[in-house]
Short mmCIF file of C-alpha atoms in Angstrom, two decimals:
data_model
loop_
_atom_site.label_atom_id
_atom_site.label_comp_id
_atom_site.label_asym_id
_atom_site.label_seq_id
_atom_site.Cartn_x
_atom_site.Cartn_y
_atom_site.Cartn_z
CA MET A 1 43.32 44.86 -47.00
CA CYS A 2 39.86 45.99 -47.87
CA GLY A 3 39.08 45.92 -51.43
CA LEU A 4 36.55 43.82 -53.74
CA TRP A 5 36.73 41.14 -51.22
CA VAL A 6 34.74 41.50 -47.97
CA ILE A 7 37.02 40.76 -45.15
CA ALA A 8 35.74 40.41 -41.66
CA GLY A 9 37.00 43.14 -39.57
CA CYS A 10 37.19 45.83 -42.15
CA GLY A 11 35.38 49.02 -41.09
CA GLY A 12 34.90 52.58 -41.94
CA ASP A 13 37.18 55.40 -41.91
CA ASP A 14 36.20 56.07 -38.24
CA GLY A 15 37.58 52.91 -37.05
CA THR A 16 34.18 51.34 -36.05
CA SER A 17 33.86 47.84 -36.96
CA GLY A 18 31.25 46.82 -39.35
CA GLY A 19 27.84 45.47 -37.72
CA THR A 20 26.53 41.96 -38.11
CA ASP A 21 22.75 41.37 -38.27
CA THR A 22 21.37 38.18 -37.85
CA GLU A 23 17.48 37.76 -38.32
CA ALA A 24 15.86 34.64 -37.42
CA THR A 25 12.29 34.25 -37.99
CA THR A 26 10.17 31.30 -36.74
CA GLU A 27 6.47 31.06 -37.62
CA ALA A 28 4.13 28.30 -36.49
CA THR A 29 0.74 28.51 -37.73
CA THR A 30 -1.91 25.91 -36.84
CA GLU A 31 -5.14 26.17 -38.77
CA ALA A 32 -8.38 24.23 -38.05
CA SER A 33 -9.74 22.06 -40.85
CA SER A 34 -13.20 23.40 -40.23
CA SER A 35 -14.81 26.78 -39.91
CA GLY A 36 -15.53 28.20 -36.24
CA THR A 37 -12.12 27.08 -34.82
CA THR A 38 -9.33 29.44 -33.54
CA ALA A 39 -6.12 29.25 -35.22
CA GLY A 40 -3.09 28.64 -33.07
CA PRO A 41 -0.64 31.63 -32.25
CA THR A 42 1.99 32.91 -34.84
CA THR A 43 5.27 33.77 -33.23
CA THR A 44 7.86 35.90 -34.84
CA THR A 45 11.32 36.33 -33.18
CA ASP A 46 13.81 38.87 -34.19
CA ALA A 47 17.25 38.58 -32.68
CA THR A 48 19.63 41.09 -33.57
CA ALA A 49 22.93 41.20 -32.03
CA GLY A 50 24.97 44.34 -32.37
CA SER A 51 28.59 44.81 -31.50
CA GLU A 52 29.99 48.23 -31.04
CA SER A 53 33.48 48.59 -30.09
CA THR A 54 34.53 51.88 -28.37
CA GLY A 55 37.72 51.34 -26.53
CA SER A 56 37.12 48.17 -24.49
CA SER A 57 33.32 48.37 -23.88
CA SER A 58 30.72 46.10 -25.63
CA ASP A 59 26.86 46.33 -25.62
CA SER A 60 24.47 43.46 -26.71
CA SER A 61 20.72 43.74 -27.01
CA THR A 62 17.98 40.98 -27.96
CA THR A 63 14.37 41.95 -28.99
CA THR A 64 11.66 39.32 -28.94
CA GLU A 65 8.30 40.11 -30.67
CA THR A 66 5.25 37.77 -30.27
CA THR A 67 2.05 38.26 -32.27
CA GLU A 68 -0.95 36.20 -31.60
CA THR A 69 -3.51 36.00 -34.44
CA THR A 70 -7.11 34.73 -33.78
CA GLU A 71 -9.28 33.79 -36.62
CA THR A 72 -13.00 34.47 -36.12
CA THR A 73 -15.62 32.79 -38.10
CA GLU A 74 -19.12 34.54 -38.40
CA THR A 75 -22.12 32.53 -38.73
CA THR A 76 -25.02 34.01 -40.63
CA ASP A 77 -28.45 32.53 -39.67
CA SER A 78 -30.71 32.69 -42.56
CA THR A 79 -34.45 32.38 -42.08
CA ASP A 80 -36.75 31.41 -44.72
CA PRO A 81 -39.88 33.69 -44.47
CA THR A 82 -41.95 30.91 -46.01
CA ASP A 83 -41.18 28.53 -43.14
CA THR A 84 -44.26 27.76 -41.05
CA ASP A 85 -44.26 26.92 -37.30
CA PRO A 86 -44.70 23.05 -36.99
CA THR A 87 -46.54 23.37 -33.74
CA ASP A 88 -49.34 25.47 -35.34
CA SER A 89 -52.09 22.97 -35.66
CA THR A 90 -54.72 25.50 -36.76
CA ASP A 91 -56.70 24.27 -39.56
CA PRO A 92 -57.69 27.18 -41.67
CA THR A 93 -60.33 25.18 -43.34
CA THR A 94 -62.24 24.55 -40.07
CA GLU A 95 -65.59 26.43 -40.35
CA PRO A 96 -66.67 28.32 -37.42
CA GLY A 97 -69.98 27.50 -35.66
CA VAL A 98 -73.18 28.87 -36.92
CA CYS A 99 -75.82 30.57 -34.68
CA GLY A 100 -78.81 28.35 -34.82
CA ASP A 101 -77.09 24.99 -35.15
CA GLY A 102 -78.07 24.05 -31.62
CA GLN A 103 -74.46 24.01 -30.42
CA VAL A 104 -73.25 26.91 -28.17
CA ASP A 105 -70.07 28.07 -29.90
CA ASP A 106 -67.44 30.79 -29.02
CA GLY A 107 -69.19 34.18 -28.94
CA GLU A 108 -72.56 32.77 -28.29
CA GLU A 109 -74.53 33.04 -24.86
CA CYS A 110 -76.91 30.28 -25.98
CA ASP A 111 -78.13 28.36 -29.11
CA ASP A 112 -81.44 26.35 -28.95
CA GLY A 113 -81.54 25.75 -32.55
CA ASN A 114 -84.81 27.62 -33.30
CA ASP A 115 -86.15 31.11 -34.28
CA ASP A 116 -88.56 31.60 -31.31
CA ASN A 117 -87.82 34.91 -29.76
CA THR A 118 -90.29 34.31 -27.05
CA ASP A 119 -88.15 31.73 -25.18
CA THR A 120 -84.91 32.24 -23.17
CA CYS A 121 -82.74 32.35 -26.22
CA VAL A 122 -83.41 35.08 -28.90
CA ALA A 123 -81.99 36.05 -32.28
CA GLY A 124 -78.26 36.45 -32.34
CA CYS A 125 -77.85 33.53 -29.82
CA LEU A 126 -78.13 35.88 -26.95
CA ASN A 127 -79.90 35.25 -23.59
CA ALA A 128 -83.40 36.99 -23.44
CA THR A 129 -83.26 40.15 -21.37
CA CYS A 130 -85.50 43.01 -20.84
CA GLY A 131 -84.84 45.53 -23.20
CA ASP A 132 -83.92 43.35 -26.24
CA GLY A 133 -87.24 44.10 -28.01
CA PHE A 134 -88.66 40.66 -27.71
CA VAL A 135 -91.55 39.65 -25.17
CA GLY A 136 -89.77 36.86 -23.29
CA PRO A 137 -90.65 34.72 -20.30
CA GLY A 138 -91.68 36.88 -17.35
CA GLU A 139 -92.33 40.07 -19.57
CA SER A 140 -95.72 41.56 -20.61
CA CYS A 141 -94.07 43.95 -22.86
CA ASP A 142 -90.64 44.85 -24.33
CA ASP A 143 -90.40 47.97 -26.48
CA ALA A 144 -86.48 48.15 -26.15
CA ASN A 145 -86.51 51.67 -24.43
CA ASP A 146 -86.80 53.10 -20.97
CA ASP A 147 -89.50 55.52 -21.60
CA GLU A 148 -91.94 55.25 -18.73
CA ASP A 149 -94.70 57.10 -20.53
CA ASP A 150 -95.37 54.80 -23.64
CA GLY A 151 -97.25 52.23 -21.93
CA CYS A 152 -94.37 49.78 -21.29
CA GLY A 153 -92.10 50.34 -18.48
CA SER A 154 -88.38 49.87 -18.34
CA ASN A 155 -89.13 46.76 -16.17
CA CYS A 156 -90.91 45.18 -19.10
CA ALA A 157 -94.29 45.55 -17.44
CA LEU A 158 -97.26 47.42 -18.54
CA THR A 159 -97.46 50.75 -16.78
CA SER A 160 -101.03 49.77 -15.45
CA CYS A 161 -99.45 46.55 -13.80
CA GLY A 162 -100.00 46.55 -10.20
CA ASP A 163 -103.27 48.41 -9.93
CA GLY A 164 -105.15 45.29 -9.17
CA MET A 165 -106.97 45.08 -12.27
CA ILE A 166 -106.15 42.87 -15.33
CA GLN A 167 -106.18 45.06 -18.40
CA GLY A 168 -104.30 45.38 -21.72
CA GLY A 169 -101.80 42.71 -22.22
CA GLU A 170 -101.70 41.64 -18.57
CA GLU A 171 -102.02 37.91 -17.74
CA CYS A 172 -102.66 38.71 -13.91
CA ASP A 173 -102.51 41.62 -11.57
CA ASP A 174 -102.56 40.86 -7.85
CA GLY A 175 -101.71 44.44 -6.89
CA ASN A 176 -98.44 43.51 -4.93
CA ASP A 177 -94.74 43.42 -5.59
CA VAL A 178 -94.32 39.72 -4.55
CA ASP A 179 -92.73 37.70 -7.39
CA GLY A 180 -93.01 34.35 -5.91
CA ASP A 181 -96.82 34.12 -5.46
CA GLY A 182 -97.82 32.96 -8.80
CA CYS A 183 -98.15 36.48 -10.30
CA LEU A 184 -95.01 38.09 -11.32
CA ASN A 185 -94.32 41.81 -10.82
CA THR A 186 -94.66 42.22 -14.61
CA CYS A 187 -98.29 40.83 -14.48
CA VAL A 188 -97.27 37.64 -15.98
CA VAL A 189 -98.43 34.06 -14.60
CA ALA A 190 -95.53 32.39 -13.03
CA SER A 191 -93.89 29.68 -15.12
CA CYS A 192 -90.92 27.40 -15.05
CA GLY A 193 -88.10 29.19 -17.03
CA ASP A 194 -89.06 32.84 -16.05
CA GLY A 195 -86.16 33.10 -13.76
CA VAL A 196 -88.27 33.31 -10.56
CA VAL A 197 -88.74 30.49 -8.11
CA TYR A 198 -92.50 30.02 -7.74
CA GLU A 199 -92.66 29.10 -4.01
CA GLY A 200 -94.32 25.78 -3.27
CA PHE A 201 -94.03 24.54 -6.88
CA GLU A 202 -90.45 24.99 -8.06
CA GLU A 203 -87.19 23.93 -6.45
CA CYS A 204 -85.21 26.21 -8.61
CA ASP A 205 -85.62 28.34 -11.80
CA ASP A 206 -82.38 29.55 -13.48
CA GLY A 207 -84.25 31.10 -16.52
CA ASN A 208 -82.54 28.76 -18.99
CA ALA A 209 -83.12 25.52 -20.81
CA SER A 210 -79.91 23.77 -20.13
CA GLU A 211 -80.16 20.13 -18.56
CA LEU A 212 -76.44 20.14 -17.66
CA ASP A 213 -76.31 22.59 -14.81
CA ALA A 214 -77.67 22.50 -11.31
CA CYS A 215 -81.25 23.32 -12.40
CA THR A 216 -83.04 21.53 -15.11
CA SER A 217 -85.68 22.68 -17.50
CA LEU A 218 -88.23 20.98 -15.01
CA CYS A 219 -87.23 23.63 -12.41
CA ALA A 220 -85.65 21.01 -10.25
CA PRO A 221 -82.13 19.64 -9.72
CA PRO A 222 -80.90 16.75 -11.92
CA ALA A 223 -82.21 13.37 -10.94
CA CYS A 224 -81.71 9.80 -11.96
CA ASP A 225 -85.51 9.41 -12.68
CA ASP A 226 -86.52 12.76 -14.25
CA GLN A 227 -86.52 11.16 -17.77
CA LEU A 228 -83.90 13.69 -19.01
CA GLN A 229 -80.18 13.36 -19.68
CA SER A 230 -79.27 15.74 -16.92
CA GLY A 231 -76.37 16.53 -14.80
CA MET A 232 -73.48 14.31 -15.36
CA GLU A 233 -75.44 11.40 -16.97
CA SER A 234 -74.08 9.98 -20.24
CA ASP A 235 -77.62 8.90 -21.29
CA VAL A 236 -81.18 9.45 -20.08
CA ASP A 237 -81.11 8.50 -16.27
CA CYS A 238 -78.02 6.46 -16.45
CA GLY A 239 -74.17 6.72 -16.52
CA GLY A 240 -72.16 9.15 -14.62
CA PRO A 241 -71.01 8.97 -10.88
CA VAL A 242 -74.57 9.00 -9.50
CA CYS A 243 -77.09 7.20 -11.60
CA PRO A 244 -77.22 3.28 -12.52
CA LYS A 245 -74.93 2.15 -15.40
CA CYS A 246 -76.33 2.17 -18.83
CA GLU A 247 -77.55 -0.83 -20.72
CA VAL A 248 -76.16 -1.98 -24.04
CA ASN A 249 -76.56 0.56 -27.04
CA ASP A 250 -77.00 3.47 -24.54
CA ALA A 251 -74.66 6.44 -24.82
CA CYS A 252 -71.46 6.31 -22.65
CA GLU A 253 -68.37 8.57 -22.04
CA VAL A 254 -66.30 5.90 -20.23
CA PRO A 255 -66.42 2.18 -19.68
CA GLY A 256 -67.76 2.71 -16.27
CA ASP A 257 -70.97 4.21 -17.55
CA CYS A 258 -71.93 0.71 -18.88
CA GLU A 259 -73.26 -2.46 -17.21
CA THR A 260 -70.79 -4.44 -19.28
CA ASN A 261 -68.08 -2.06 -18.57
CA GLN A 262 -67.39 -1.78 -22.31
CA CYS A 263 -67.80 1.61 -24.12
CA ASP A 264 -66.86 1.57 -27.75
CA GLU A 265 -66.96 4.72 -29.77
CA GLY A 266 -69.48 6.28 -27.38
CA VAL A 267 -71.86 3.38 -27.16
CA CYS A 268 -72.16 0.63 -24.52
CA VAL A 269 -71.50 -2.80 -26.06
CA LEU A 270 -71.63 -6.36 -24.85
CA ALA A 271 -68.91 -7.85 -22.64
CA ALA A 272 -66.34 -10.33 -24.12
CA SER A 273 -66.63 -12.63 -21.14
CA CYS A 274 -68.37 -13.59 -18.02
CA LYS A 275 -65.40 -12.47 -15.95
CA GLN A 276 -65.59 -8.99 -17.61
CA LEU A 277 -69.23 -8.89 -16.58
CA LEU A 278 -68.29 -9.87 -12.96
CA GLU A 279 -65.54 -7.29 -12.89
CA ALA A 280 -68.12 -4.52 -13.83
CA ASN A 281 -70.77 -5.76 -11.59
CA PRO A 282 -69.52 -7.65 -8.57
CA ASP A 283 -73.08 -8.24 -7.54
CA ALA A 284 -74.06 -10.06 -10.66
CA VAL A 285 -75.84 -13.42 -10.16
CA ASP A 286 -75.47 -16.67 -11.88
CA GLY A 287 -77.36 -16.98 -15.16
CA VAL A 288 -77.45 -16.56 -18.80
CA TYR A 289 -75.78 -13.46 -20.36
CA ASP A 290 -75.19 -12.34 -23.91
CA LEU A 291 -71.50 -12.29 -24.76
CA ASP A 292 -69.38 -11.03 -27.66
CA PRO A 293 -65.75 -12.12 -27.64
CA ASP A 294 -64.59 -10.34 -30.77
CA GLY A 295 -66.50 -7.29 -30.15
CA ASN A 296 -67.02 -5.50 -33.65
CA GLY A 297 -65.59 -8.69 -35.45
CA PRO A 298 -67.62 -10.90 -37.77
CA ALA A 299 -68.57 -13.42 -35.19
CA PRO A 300 -72.14 -12.91 -33.78
CA ALA A 301 -72.85 -12.42 -30.14
CA PHE A 302 -74.17 -15.62 -28.32
CA PRO A 303 -75.96 -16.32 -25.02
CA ALA A 304 -73.81 -18.15 -22.32
CA TYR A 305 -74.27 -19.30 -18.85
CA CYS A 306 -72.12 -17.44 -16.35
CA ASP A 307 -71.16 -18.86 -12.92
CA MET A 308 -71.00 -15.60 -11.02
CA THR A 309 -70.66 -17.31 -7.55
CA THR A 310 -67.03 -18.20 -8.20
CA ASP A 311 -64.95 -16.18 -10.71
CA GLY A 312 -67.32 -15.87 -13.80
#
């Protein structure tokens, strides 16, 4: 009988048996203990078995639902606008070079450390050129314009230059257009530094006062006996790959510039031992040499006899 008590098998008035629903849910969640990891899948299974009886037939259905949940961690990169680049080694306190200090700095064509505008380097640290307004080497005039009717031509020569007569501000006038014959086409006497090779007297003339290039201020190539620190020399007529080695107290760039093979803070110093001297100069002969074993230490240098015939 069907009453207050629920009895299996009791159904409705239509004779259909009551349904039995069973729901089993399994949830497995794995969470990482730190941000940035992905949580494991969560699986939910619903199993519903329904029985329907119509005559002698019976149907059964099972549904499985799987849900995978992925946890995403978003990372925000915060940049501090006050941070500075550690590789930036520029010192904002470094003062730029000054025109006239004798050193050629960025933006300068030359710097001879003087205010003479008749040489090869004029005001503003610029190389002297025709048209700059200064009468420089090889020029008889320079009015900074190209007006041919004002007495000074655009080639920085007086308009009367070339007529064979010395007049006005001309130093010479040989009436020809040959530059290398002692009288330039500007009617100025040839001289070293005017940028024109005076044939028979000059080997070169590059129009500048630099001693470090291929033509010195003597209008000759660098030499080890020109009494100049020229070419690749570390001091006057010594050092470098060509000239003899420098003596103690001369300037040096590398140890090989010195007779002693010792270069300390840009200056050739005494050797510490006879052997060091022999290594620097295999042709050294037996004799007395000054040595300084402790270099810049408190002990003074002293003379010592070195046997260079054997091993120093």
